[in-house]
mmCIF file of C-alpha atoms and ligand atoms in Angstrom:
data_model
loop_
_atom_site.group_PDB
_atom_site.id
_atom_site.type_symbol
_atom_site.label_atom_id
_atom_site.label_comp_id
_atom_site.label_asym_id
_atom_site.label_seq_id
_atom_site.Cartn_x
_atom_site.Cartn_y
_atom_site.Cartn_z
ATOM 1 C CA MET N 1 -39.483 117.885 -57.439
ATOM 2 C CA ASN N 2 -36.767 117.524 -59.387
ATOM 3 C CA THR N 3 -37.503 114.341 -62.508
ATOM 4 C CA MET N 4 -34.503 114.594 -64.251
ATOM 5 C CA LYS N 5 -33.013 110.924 -65.070
ATOM 6 C CA VAL N 6 -29.644 110.632 -65.858
ATOM 7 C CA PRO N 7 -28.200 107.286 -67.075
ATOM 8 C CA PHE N 8 -25.026 105.666 -67.468
ATOM 9 C CA LEU N 9 -24.705 106.258 -70.872
ATOM 10 C CA ASP N 10 -27.548 106.614 -73.365
ATOM 11 C CA LEU N 11 -27.374 103.792 -76.030
ATOM 12 C CA LYS N 12 -30.928 103.949 -76.959
ATOM 13 C CA ALA N 13 -30.578 107.867 -76.976
ATOM 14 C CA GLN N 14 -27.297 107.401 -79.565
ATOM 15 C CA TYR N 15 -29.576 105.014 -81.972
ATOM 16 C CA GLU N 16 -31.857 107.649 -82.424
ATOM 17 C CA THR N 17 -29.139 110.252 -83.618
ATOM 18 C CA ILE N 18 -28.404 107.750 -86.638
ATOM 19 C CA LYS N 19 -31.694 105.506 -86.744
ATOM 20 C CA GLU N 20 -31.406 105.769 -90.780
ATOM 21 C CA GLU N 21 -27.907 105.065 -91.343
ATOM 22 C CA ILE N 22 -28.195 102.058 -89.464
ATOM 23 C CA ASN N 23 -30.891 100.427 -90.473
ATOM 24 C CA THR N 24 -29.583 100.222 -94.010
ATOM 25 C CA ALA N 25 -26.706 99.286 -93.126
ATOM 26 C CA ILE N 26 -28.375 96.082 -91.385
ATOM 27 C CA GLN N 27 -30.461 95.755 -94.362
ATOM 28 C CA GLU N 28 -27.605 95.769 -96.624
ATOM 29 C CA VAL N 29 -26.020 93.104 -95.172
ATOM 30 C CA ILE N 30 -28.996 90.780 -95.056
ATOM 31 C CA ASP N 31 -30.246 91.798 -98.402
ATOM 32 C CA SER N 32 -26.301 90.586 -99.929
ATOM 33 C CA CYS N 33 -26.582 87.489 -96.912
ATOM 34 C CA ALA N 34 -22.583 88.652 -95.930
ATOM 35 C CA PHE N 35 -23.227 87.563 -92.674
ATOM 36 C CA ALA N 36 -19.901 86.133 -91.307
ATOM 37 C CA GLY N 37 -16.503 87.896 -92.673
ATOM 38 C CA GLY N 38 -16.708 88.889 -95.924
ATOM 39 C CA PRO N 39 -17.121 92.474 -97.796
ATOM 40 C CA PHE N 40 -18.592 94.277 -94.868
ATOM 41 C CA VAL N 41 -15.871 93.277 -92.038
ATOM 42 C CA GLU N 42 -13.065 94.004 -94.802
ATOM 43 C CA LYS N 43 -14.734 97.115 -95.813
ATOM 44 C CA PHE N 44 -14.314 98.279 -91.609
ATOM 45 C CA GLU N 45 -10.787 96.715 -91.171
ATOM 46 C CA ARG N 46 -9.341 99.085 -94.152
ATOM 47 C CA GLU N 47 -11.249 102.169 -92.649
ATOM 48 C CA TYR N 48 -10.267 101.266 -89.200
ATOM 49 C CA ALA N 49 -7.031 100.938 -90.180
ATOM 50 C CA GLU N 50 -7.020 104.028 -91.520
ATOM 51 C CA PHE N 51 -8.769 106.051 -88.631
ATOM 52 C CA CYS N 52 -6.015 104.921 -86.033
ATOM 53 C CA GLY N 53 -3.259 105.298 -88.435
ATOM 54 C CA ALA N 54 -2.280 101.468 -88.657
ATOM 55 C CA ASP N 55 -1.434 100.162 -91.423
ATOM 56 C CA TYR N 56 -3.642 96.548 -90.807
ATOM 57 C CA ALA N 57 -6.929 96.106 -89.091
ATOM 58 C CA ILE N 58 -7.773 92.956 -88.352
ATOM 59 C CA GLY N 59 -11.867 92.325 -86.669
ATOM 60 C CA VAL N 60 -12.514 89.679 -84.564
ATOM 61 C CA GLY N 61 -15.210 88.124 -81.848
ATOM 62 C CA SER N 62 -14.288 91.140 -78.841
ATOM 63 C CA GLY N 63 -11.827 92.673 -77.677
ATOM 64 C CA THR N 64 -11.191 89.150 -75.355
ATOM 65 C CA GLU N 65 -10.229 87.571 -78.841
ATOM 66 C CA ALA N 66 -8.350 89.959 -80.239
ATOM 67 C CA LEU N 67 -5.556 90.497 -77.331
ATOM 68 C CA TRP N 68 -5.735 86.727 -76.537
ATOM 69 C CA LEU N 69 -4.699 85.900 -80.899
ATOM 70 C CA THR N 70 -2.616 89.047 -80.740
ATOM 71 C CA LEU N 71 -0.701 86.720 -77.952
ATOM 72 C CA LEU N 72 -0.565 83.709 -79.496
ATOM 73 C CA ALA N 73 0.160 84.984 -83.014
ATOM 74 C CA LEU N 74 3.703 86.354 -81.369
ATOM 75 C CA GLY N 75 4.510 83.037 -80.423
ATOM 76 C CA ILE N 76 4.020 84.204 -76.754
ATOM 77 C CA GLY N 77 2.649 80.753 -74.578
ATOM 78 C CA ARG N 78 3.840 78.579 -71.744
ATOM 79 C CA GLY N 79 6.389 79.514 -69.711
ATOM 80 C CA ASP N 80 6.488 82.845 -70.778
ATOM 81 C CA GLU N 81 5.558 86.025 -68.918
ATOM 82 C CA VAL N 82 3.776 89.171 -70.014
ATOM 83 C CA ILE N 83 3.908 91.881 -67.633
ATOM 84 C CA THR N 84 0.818 94.341 -67.111
ATOM 85 C CA VAL N 85 -1.317 96.321 -64.308
ATOM 86 C CA PRO N 86 -3.767 94.885 -62.103
ATOM 87 C CA ASN N 87 -6.871 97.894 -62.570
ATOM 88 C CA THR N 88 -7.996 96.766 -65.742
ATOM 89 C CA PHE N 89 -10.676 94.420 -67.168
ATOM 90 C CA ILE N 90 -10.330 91.040 -66.268
ATOM 91 C CA ALA N 91 -10.269 90.173 -70.420
ATOM 92 C CA THR N 92 -6.413 92.164 -69.974
ATOM 93 C CA VAL N 93 -5.562 89.421 -67.823
ATOM 94 C CA GLU N 94 -6.934 86.329 -69.134
ATOM 95 C CA ALA N 95 -5.791 86.512 -72.571
ATOM 96 C CA ILE N 96 -2.584 86.117 -71.369
ATOM 97 C CA SER N 97 -3.408 83.553 -69.163
ATOM 98 C CA PHE N 98 -5.200 81.676 -72.062
ATOM 99 C CA ALA N 99 -2.176 81.366 -73.905
ATOM 100 C CA GLY N 100 -0.811 79.981 -71.603
ATOM 101 C CA ALA N 101 2.188 82.539 -70.125
ATOM 102 C CA THR N 102 1.980 84.212 -66.747
ATOM 103 C CA PRO N 103 0.635 87.742 -66.087
ATOM 104 C CA VAL N 104 3.417 89.934 -63.557
ATOM 105 C CA PHE N 105 1.751 92.929 -62.546
ATOM 106 C CA VAL N 106 2.997 96.554 -61.836
ATOM 107 C CA ASP N 107 1.634 99.724 -60.127
ATOM 108 C CA ILE N 108 -0.136 102.316 -61.857
ATOM 109 C CA ASP N 109 0.538 106.270 -62.158
ATOM 110 C CA GLU N 110 -1.577 107.435 -59.313
ATOM 111 C CA ASP N 111 -2.247 110.057 -61.336
ATOM 112 C CA TYR N 112 -3.687 108.996 -64.911
ATOM 113 C CA TYR N 113 -4.733 105.443 -63.367
ATOM 114 C CA THR N 114 -1.929 103.995 -66.600
ATOM 115 C CA MET N 115 0.988 101.634 -65.939
ATOM 116 C CA ASN N 116 3.877 103.447 -64.238
ATOM 117 C CA PRO N 117 6.906 103.122 -66.495
ATOM 118 C CA GLU N 118 9.368 103.510 -63.592
ATOM 119 C CA LEU N 119 8.170 100.245 -61.951
ATOM 120 C CA ILE N 120 8.145 98.180 -65.070
ATOM 121 C CA GLU N 121 12.044 97.070 -65.614
ATOM 122 C CA ASN N 122 12.086 95.892 -62.285
ATOM 123 C CA ALA N 123 9.135 93.118 -63.054
ATOM 124 C CA ILE N 124 11.702 92.097 -66.649
ATOM 125 C CA THR N 125 13.120 88.276 -65.690
ATOM 126 C CA PRO N 126 14.509 86.460 -68.614
ATOM 127 C CA ARG N 127 10.858 84.859 -69.037
ATOM 128 C CA THR N 128 9.355 88.398 -70.435
ATOM 129 C CA LYS N 129 7.781 87.935 -73.344
ATOM 130 C CA ALA N 130 5.622 90.815 -73.839
ATOM 131 C CA VAL N 131 3.975 94.652 -71.916
ATOM 132 C CA ILE N 132 0.173 95.088 -71.701
ATOM 133 C CA PRO N 133 -0.300 98.898 -71.170
ATOM 134 C CA VAL N 134 -3.774 99.472 -70.962
ATOM 135 C CA HIS N 135 -5.267 102.491 -71.787
ATOM 136 C CA LEU N 136 -7.526 102.902 -69.199
ATOM 137 C CA PHE N 137 -10.772 105.270 -69.161
ATOM 138 C CA GLY N 138 -9.861 106.392 -72.805
ATOM 139 C CA GLN N 139 -6.370 107.825 -71.858
ATOM 140 C CA MET N 140 -2.778 106.475 -73.491
ATOM 141 C CA ALA N 141 -0.321 104.839 -71.231
ATOM 142 C CA ASN N 142 2.844 107.307 -71.320
ATOM 143 C CA MET N 143 3.660 104.949 -74.332
ATOM 144 C CA ASP N 144 7.738 106.926 -74.687
ATOM 145 C CA PRO N 145 9.695 105.150 -71.759
ATOM 146 C CA ILE N 146 7.247 102.149 -72.048
ATOM 147 C CA MET N 147 8.500 101.870 -76.293
ATOM 148 C CA GLU N 148 12.078 102.493 -74.958
ATOM 149 C CA ILE N 149 12.003 100.158 -72.124
ATOM 150 C CA ALA N 150 10.530 97.373 -74.406
ATOM 151 C CA LYS N 151 13.245 97.838 -77.038
ATOM 152 C CA LYS N 152 15.668 98.021 -74.923
ATOM 153 C CA HIS N 153 14.711 94.013 -73.573
ATOM 154 C CA GLY N 154 13.719 92.827 -76.939
ATOM 155 C CA LEU N 155 10.009 92.856 -75.658
ATOM 156 C CA TYR N 156 6.509 93.278 -77.825
ATOM 157 C CA VAL N 157 4.317 95.918 -76.386
ATOM 158 C CA ILE N 158 0.547 95.227 -77.158
ATOM 159 C CA GLU N 159 -1.807 98.203 -76.289
ATOM 160 C CA ASP N 160 -4.564 97.201 -74.774
ATOM 161 C CA ALA N 161 -6.532 99.757 -76.213
ATOM 162 C CA CYS N 162 -10.219 98.527 -75.571
ATOM 163 C CA GLN N 163 -11.528 101.729 -74.132
ATOM 164 C CA ALA N 164 -9.527 104.056 -76.341
ATOM 165 C CA HIS N 165 -10.885 104.709 -79.795
ATOM 166 C CA GLY N 166 -8.959 107.436 -81.301
ATOM 167 C CA ALA N 167 -7.305 108.454 -78.033
ATOM 168 C CA GLU N 168 -3.753 110.042 -78.877
ATOM 169 C CA TYR N 169 -0.978 110.039 -77.039
ATOM 170 C CA LYS N 170 1.849 113.099 -78.734
ATOM 171 C CA GLY N 171 -0.918 113.485 -81.704
ATOM 172 C CA LYS N 172 -0.389 109.463 -82.170
ATOM 173 C CA ARG N 173 -3.786 107.418 -82.147
ATOM 174 C CA ALA N 174 -4.126 104.454 -79.903
ATOM 175 C CA GLY N 175 -3.316 101.319 -81.733
ATOM 176 C CA SER N 176 -0.751 102.720 -83.992
ATOM 177 C CA VAL N 177 2.019 103.098 -81.265
ATOM 178 C CA GLY N 178 3.047 99.336 -79.920
ATOM 179 C CA GLU N 179 3.076 96.408 -82.042
ATOM 180 C CA ALA N 180 -0.245 96.085 -81.852
ATOM 181 C CA GLY N 181 -2.920 97.526 -81.011
ATOM 182 C CA CYS N 182 -6.395 95.454 -79.523
ATOM 183 C CA PHE N 183 -9.750 96.966 -79.525
ATOM 184 C CA SER N 184 -13.148 95.969 -78.143
ATOM 185 C CA PHE N 185 -16.948 96.868 -79.542
ATOM 186 C CA TYR N 186 -18.327 96.157 -76.943
ATOM 187 C CA PRO N 187 -21.740 98.068 -77.345
ATOM 188 C CA GLY N 188 -21.049 100.441 -74.566
ATOM 189 C CA LYS N 189 -17.518 101.473 -75.984
ATOM 190 C CA ASN N 190 -17.101 104.706 -77.460
ATOM 191 C CA LEU N 191 -17.134 103.088 -80.782
ATOM 192 C CA GLY N 192 -19.357 100.172 -79.831
ATOM 193 C CA ALA N 193 -21.517 97.592 -82.101
ATOM 194 C CA TYR N 194 -24.650 95.874 -82.072
ATOM 195 C CA GLY N 195 -23.697 93.289 -80.237
ATOM 196 C CA GLU N 196 -19.948 91.382 -79.911
ATOM 197 C CA ALA N 197 -16.758 92.334 -81.733
ATOM 198 C CA GLY N 198 -13.197 93.758 -81.547
ATOM 199 C CA ALA N 199 -10.270 94.151 -83.792
ATOM 200 C CA VAL N 200 -6.637 93.973 -83.863
ATOM 201 C CA THR N 201 -4.616 97.055 -85.315
ATOM 202 C CA THR N 202 -0.913 96.659 -86.166
ATOM 203 C CA ASN N 203 2.145 97.328 -89.298
ATOM 204 C CA ASN N 204 3.035 93.955 -89.062
ATOM 205 C CA LYS N 205 2.253 92.268 -92.520
ATOM 206 C CA ASP N 206 3.271 88.483 -91.383
ATOM 207 C CA LEU N 207 1.132 89.600 -87.939
ATOM 208 C CA THR N 208 -2.160 90.290 -89.666
ATOM 209 C CA HIS N 209 -1.403 87.479 -91.644
ATOM 210 C CA LYS N 210 -1.109 84.928 -88.648
ATOM 211 C CA ILE N 211 -3.825 86.449 -86.585
ATOM 212 C CA LYS N 212 -6.055 86.205 -89.881
ATOM 213 C CA MET N 213 -5.842 82.616 -90.523
ATOM 214 C CA LEU N 214 -5.804 82.096 -86.257
ATOM 215 C CA ARG N 215 -9.345 83.971 -86.149
ATOM 216 C CA ASP N 216 -10.695 81.686 -88.903
ATOM 217 C CA HIS N 217 -9.650 77.892 -88.371
ATOM 218 C CA GLY N 218 -5.918 78.234 -89.368
ATOM 219 C CA GLN N 219 -7.172 78.063 -92.413
ATOM 220 C CA SER N 220 -4.783 79.548 -94.831
ATOM 221 C CA LYS N 221 -7.601 78.788 -98.071
ATOM 222 C CA LYS N 222 -11.353 77.340 -97.781
ATOM 223 C CA TYR N 223 -10.875 74.417 -96.000
ATOM 224 C CA TYR N 224 -7.244 73.805 -96.165
ATOM 225 C CA HIS N 225 -5.752 74.502 -92.499
ATOM 226 C CA ASP N 226 -2.037 75.302 -91.552
ATOM 227 C CA ILE N 227 -2.338 75.536 -87.892
ATOM 228 C CA ILE N 228 -4.953 75.217 -85.354
ATOM 229 C CA GLY N 229 -7.081 78.108 -85.016
ATOM 230 C CA TRP N 230 -10.391 79.259 -83.767
ATOM 231 C CA ASN N 231 -13.581 80.311 -84.890
ATOM 232 C CA ALA N 232 -12.564 84.202 -84.274
ATOM 233 C CA ARG N 233 -14.503 85.998 -86.881
ATOM 234 C CA MET N 234 -16.459 89.907 -86.744
ATOM 235 C CA ASP N 235 -20.207 89.574 -87.608
ATOM 236 C CA GLY N 236 -20.891 91.287 -91.507
ATOM 237 C CA ILE N 237 -23.411 92.908 -89.711
ATOM 238 C CA GLN N 238 -21.474 94.050 -86.450
ATOM 239 C CA ALA N 239 -18.923 95.808 -89.546
ATOM 240 C CA ALA N 240 -21.539 96.847 -90.950
ATOM 241 C CA VAL N 241 -23.014 99.489 -87.551
ATOM 242 C CA LEU N 242 -19.692 99.868 -87.157
ATOM 243 C CA SER N 243 -18.588 101.363 -90.421
ATOM 244 C CA VAL N 244 -21.686 103.416 -90.155
ATOM 245 C CA LYS N 245 -20.719 104.995 -86.155
ATOM 246 C CA LEU N 246 -17.327 105.393 -87.100
ATOM 247 C CA ARG N 247 -18.013 108.327 -89.102
ATOM 248 C CA HIS N 248 -19.491 109.615 -86.319
ATOM 249 C CA LEU N 249 -16.760 109.165 -83.548
ATOM 250 C CA GLU N 250 -14.997 111.848 -83.782
ATOM 251 C CA GLU N 251 -17.714 114.021 -83.085
ATOM 252 C CA TRP N 252 -18.349 111.775 -80.644
ATOM 253 C CA ASN N 253 -15.235 112.333 -79.064
ATOM 254 C CA ASP N 254 -15.251 115.736 -79.192
ATOM 255 C CA LYS N 255 -18.523 115.968 -77.328
ATOM 256 C CA ARG N 256 -17.224 113.247 -74.656
ATOM 257 C CA ARG N 257 -14.060 115.955 -74.340
ATOM 258 C CA LYS N 258 -16.416 118.875 -74.198
ATOM 259 C CA ASN N 259 -18.936 116.885 -71.616
ATOM 260 C CA ALA N 260 -15.636 116.060 -69.467
ATOM 261 C CA GLY N 261 -14.746 119.902 -69.178
ATOM 262 C CA ILE N 262 -17.894 120.675 -68.066
ATOM 263 C CA TYR N 263 -17.531 118.590 -64.967
ATOM 264 C CA ASP N 264 -14.299 119.583 -64.292
ATOM 265 C CA SER N 265 -15.358 123.459 -64.216
ATOM 266 C CA LEU N 266 -17.804 122.483 -61.964
ATOM 267 C CA LEU N 267 -16.468 120.092 -59.516
ATOM 268 C CA LYS N 268 -12.852 122.181 -59.006
ATOM 269 C CA LYS N 269 -14.078 123.513 -56.032
ATOM 270 C CA GLU N 270 -14.758 120.165 -54.591
ATOM 271 C CA GLY N 271 -10.760 119.951 -54.781
ATOM 272 C CA GLU N 272 -8.456 117.203 -56.205
ATOM 273 C CA LEU N 273 -9.521 113.798 -56.654
ATOM 274 C CA CYS N 274 -13.097 114.515 -57.960
ATOM 275 C CA ILE N 275 -11.414 115.646 -61.635
ATOM 276 C CA THR N 276 -9.975 113.203 -64.009
ATOM 277 C CA LYS N 277 -6.658 113.847 -65.124
ATOM 278 C CA GLU N 278 -5.244 114.214 -68.454
ATOM 279 C CA ALA N 279 -2.064 114.268 -69.065
ATOM 280 C CA GLU N 280 -0.589 117.299 -71.424
ATOM 281 C CA TYR N 281 0.970 114.724 -73.844
ATOM 282 C CA ASN N 282 -3.030 113.036 -74.434
ATOM 283 C CA LYS N 283 -6.012 113.162 -75.562
ATOM 284 C CA HIS N 284 -8.301 111.639 -73.940
ATOM 285 C CA ILE N 285 -11.569 110.612 -74.972
ATOM 286 C CA TYR N 286 -13.321 109.976 -71.773
ATOM 287 C CA HIS N 287 -14.454 106.503 -72.293
ATOM 288 C CA ILE N 288 -15.253 106.701 -68.538
ATOM 289 C CA TYR N 289 -15.079 110.278 -66.209
ATOM 290 C CA ALA N 290 -14.048 108.644 -62.731
ATOM 291 C CA ILE N 291 -13.718 110.927 -59.678
ATOM 292 C CA ARG N 292 -12.211 109.149 -56.912
ATOM 293 C CA ILE N 293 -13.901 109.542 -53.111
ATOM 294 C CA GLN N 294 -13.779 107.828 -50.110
ATOM 295 C CA LYS N 295 -17.623 107.251 -48.951
ATOM 296 C CA ARG N 296 -18.253 105.968 -52.756
ATOM 297 C CA GLY N 297 -20.920 103.375 -51.162
ATOM 298 C CA ALA N 298 -23.155 106.460 -49.679
ATOM 299 C CA LEU N 299 -22.615 108.561 -52.593
ATOM 300 C CA ILE N 300 -23.803 105.761 -55.344
ATOM 301 C CA THR N 301 -26.637 105.223 -52.946
ATOM 302 C CA ALA N 302 -27.671 109.475 -52.714
ATOM 303 C CA LEU N 303 -27.470 109.824 -56.852
ATOM 304 C CA LYS N 304 -29.163 107.027 -57.292
ATOM 305 C CA GLU N 305 -32.249 108.216 -54.808
ATOM 306 C CA LYS N 306 -32.015 111.166 -57.035
ATOM 307 C CA ASN N 307 -32.261 108.983 -60.744
ATOM 308 C CA ILE N 308 -28.503 109.466 -61.623
ATOM 309 C CA PHE N 309 -26.707 106.086 -62.103
ATOM 310 C CA CYS N 310 -22.938 105.211 -61.858
ATOM 311 C CA GLY N 311 -20.458 102.472 -61.506
ATOM 312 C CA ILE N 312 -16.774 101.057 -60.387
ATOM 313 C CA HIS N 313 -14.164 100.699 -63.051
ATOM 314 C CA TYR N 314 -13.229 98.253 -61.209
ATOM 315 C CA PRO N 315 -14.076 97.058 -57.335
ATOM 316 C CA VAL N 316 -11.448 94.805 -57.576
ATOM 317 C CA PRO N 317 -8.142 94.771 -58.284
ATOM 318 C CA ILE N 318 -7.228 91.276 -60.764
ATOM 319 C CA HIS N 319 -4.473 90.536 -58.038
ATOM 320 C CA LEU N 320 -6.797 90.123 -55.858
ATOM 321 C CA GLN N 321 -9.481 88.068 -57.856
ATOM 322 C CA ARG N 322 -10.172 84.732 -56.273
ATOM 323 C CA VAL N 323 -9.412 83.633 -59.556
ATOM 324 C CA TYR N 324 -5.313 84.769 -59.577
ATOM 325 C CA LYS N 325 -5.002 83.742 -55.538
ATOM 326 C CA GLY N 326 -2.543 81.000 -56.544
ATOM 327 C CA ILE N 327 -0.239 83.700 -58.338
ATOM 328 C CA GLY N 328 2.000 85.027 -55.690
ATOM 329 C CA TYR N 329 0.479 88.791 -54.588
ATOM 330 C CA THR N 330 -1.751 89.958 -51.365
ATOM 331 C CA GLN N 331 -3.150 93.077 -50.230
ATOM 332 C CA GLY N 332 -0.725 95.817 -50.089
ATOM 333 C CA SER N 333 1.728 94.759 -53.509
ATOM 334 C CA PHE N 334 0.241 96.915 -55.911
ATOM 335 C CA PRO N 335 -0.436 100.062 -53.767
ATOM 336 C CA ALA N 336 -1.971 103.147 -56.080
ATOM 337 C CA ALA N 337 -3.865 100.663 -58.269
ATOM 338 C CA GLU N 338 -6.067 99.104 -54.779
ATOM 339 C CA ARG N 339 -6.457 102.526 -54.146
ATOM 340 C CA GLN N 340 -7.871 103.492 -56.971
ATOM 341 C CA ALA N 341 -9.870 100.693 -56.375
ATOM 342 C CA ASP N 342 -11.291 101.585 -53.202
ATOM 343 C CA GLU N 343 -12.462 104.842 -54.466
ATOM 344 C CA VAL N 344 -12.980 105.452 -58.392
ATOM 345 C CA LEU N 345 -16.301 106.585 -59.134
ATOM 346 C CA SER N 346 -17.583 106.592 -62.740
ATOM 347 C CA LEU N 347 -19.964 109.762 -63.259
ATOM 348 C CA PRO N 348 -22.654 108.802 -66.286
ATOM 349 C CA MET N 349 -20.816 110.020 -69.267
ATOM 350 C CA ASP N 350 -21.582 110.316 -73.485
ATOM 351 C CA ALA N 351 -21.743 112.315 -76.117
ATOM 352 C CA GLU N 352 -25.671 112.746 -75.764
ATOM 353 C CA LEU N 353 -25.665 113.327 -71.900
ATOM 354 C CA SER N 354 -26.733 117.084 -71.729
ATOM 355 C CA ARG N 355 -25.223 120.428 -70.243
ATOM 356 C CA ASP N 356 -28.394 120.362 -67.312
ATOM 357 C CA GLN N 357 -27.746 116.841 -66.559
ATOM 358 C CA ILE N 358 -23.980 117.565 -65.582
ATOM 359 C CA VAL N 359 -24.902 120.248 -63.712
ATOM 360 C CA TYR N 360 -27.894 118.381 -62.047
ATOM 361 C CA VAL N 361 -25.217 115.788 -61.288
ATOM 362 C CA CYS N 362 -22.462 118.446 -59.701
ATOM 363 C CA GLU N 363 -25.041 119.870 -57.562
ATOM 364 C CA LEU N 364 -26.368 116.735 -55.799
ATOM 365 C CA LEU N 365 -22.105 115.861 -55.368
ATOM 366 C CA ARG N 366 -21.634 119.564 -53.954
ATOM 367 C CA LYS N 367 -24.681 118.875 -51.339
ATOM 368 C CA PHE N 368 -23.516 115.652 -50.793
ATOM 369 C CA PHE N 369 -19.748 117.400 -49.736
ATOM 370 C CA GLU N 370 -20.787 119.368 -47.910
ATOM 371 C CA LEU N 371 -22.969 117.078 -45.692
ATOM 372 C CA GLN N 372 -19.467 115.593 -45.443
ATOM 373 C CA THR N 373 -17.163 118.759 -43.879
HETATM 374 C C1 PLP E 401 -9.304 97.464 -70.697
HETATM 375 C C2 PLP E 401 -10.415 96.179 -71.492
HETATM 376 N N1 PLP E 401 -9.625 95.173 -72.365
HETATM 377 C C3 PLP E 401 -10.141 94.591 -72.450
HETATM 378 C C4 PLP E 401 -11.294 94.127 -72.812
HETATM 379 C C5 PLP E 401 -12.378 92.740 -73.159
HETATM 380 O O1 PLP E 401 -12.936 93.433 -74.750
HETATM 381 P P1 PLP E 401 -14.102 92.480 -75.071
HETATM 382 O O2 PLP E 401 -15.492 92.230 -73.883
HETATM 383 O O3 PLP E 401 -15.263 93.070 -76.001
HETATM 384 O O4 PLP E 401 -14.006 90.908 -74.904
HETATM 385 C C6 PLP E 401 -12.052 95.256 -72.267
HETATM 386 C C7 PLP E 401 -13.983 95.272 -72.347
HETATM 387 O O5 PLP E 401 -14.277 95.172 -71.933
HETATM 388 C C8 PLP E 401 -11.532 96.303 -71.753
HETATM 389 O O6 PLP E 401 -12.344 97.389 -71.340
#
């Protein structure tokens, strides 16, 4: 009997490969007691800005805060509209709502699951202030047409790069193309902290200053408060962990790309839908390796029985979530995003995944498809 187990991702296995570096880095923070903000955060901010090809990075408490504070810092709020996609994690849209603005959705490109630029202009009104393309699963949205439309209409482009650490579009890294890039370092991300953390990248010095004030109670210096802010600082321990992991990120992303290539070659025979498509202008970093299948529930059960663990990102598009029922969309408003939500399945994927594990997953998939036909 085959006893192989294939977790969706294996953070423990990753830790084993960098244990000493991580433990030393955490000990350094404890020794210096720089727990909230401070030198470890500043160091990581410099390193991450350089990695992304941006002038500045601002460490915050989560990806959700990165998005929210960026909107606030750009002066977006009540009465404004922000265009984004419905097939994202709720945080993209929550941040718009929490800033006081109204989310407006456009459908996605069915091949790549990212914003369809051809649909943006129809969604623009005199109240539109910004567009948030989501670099879903680790692949950047088609940024040239998005930037062009935004320029024509005087809109900000905020990249939701929460799943795209190191992804590239025509050689430019995620977080370096729009007015700002927002990143999550949730533990399961390609660059994940050992807790919650996030960052904003930008080339805009004033925006950097504003976000730094907002994340720290609106103060320009200690106990002198100029604007209403919040506590959204990054922890020293998270920054130290992220600095260690950043040194390995390119290698990990390359391994994920290699693993995606193995999946692609083994699944090719099973038909078009099985392969995660990479646009020719993109470098996908495969935060998620997603296939599409109509009998998804049955497949998940069959895989689970064989110790293979998958995910669904995401089962319900945001316009059909109960919380957003009131904003005027219905079933059928965004057919491509709705089809994706019904059919998408995320297979196990990380840098630690072995070829044998991928072969095992693909063998079971093939058996499942044979039974269906
Ligand atoms: C596309 C997207 N946007 C925003 C977020 C929010 O990030 P966080 O969980 O760090 O708040 C996430 C991460 O979960 C995400 O995947």
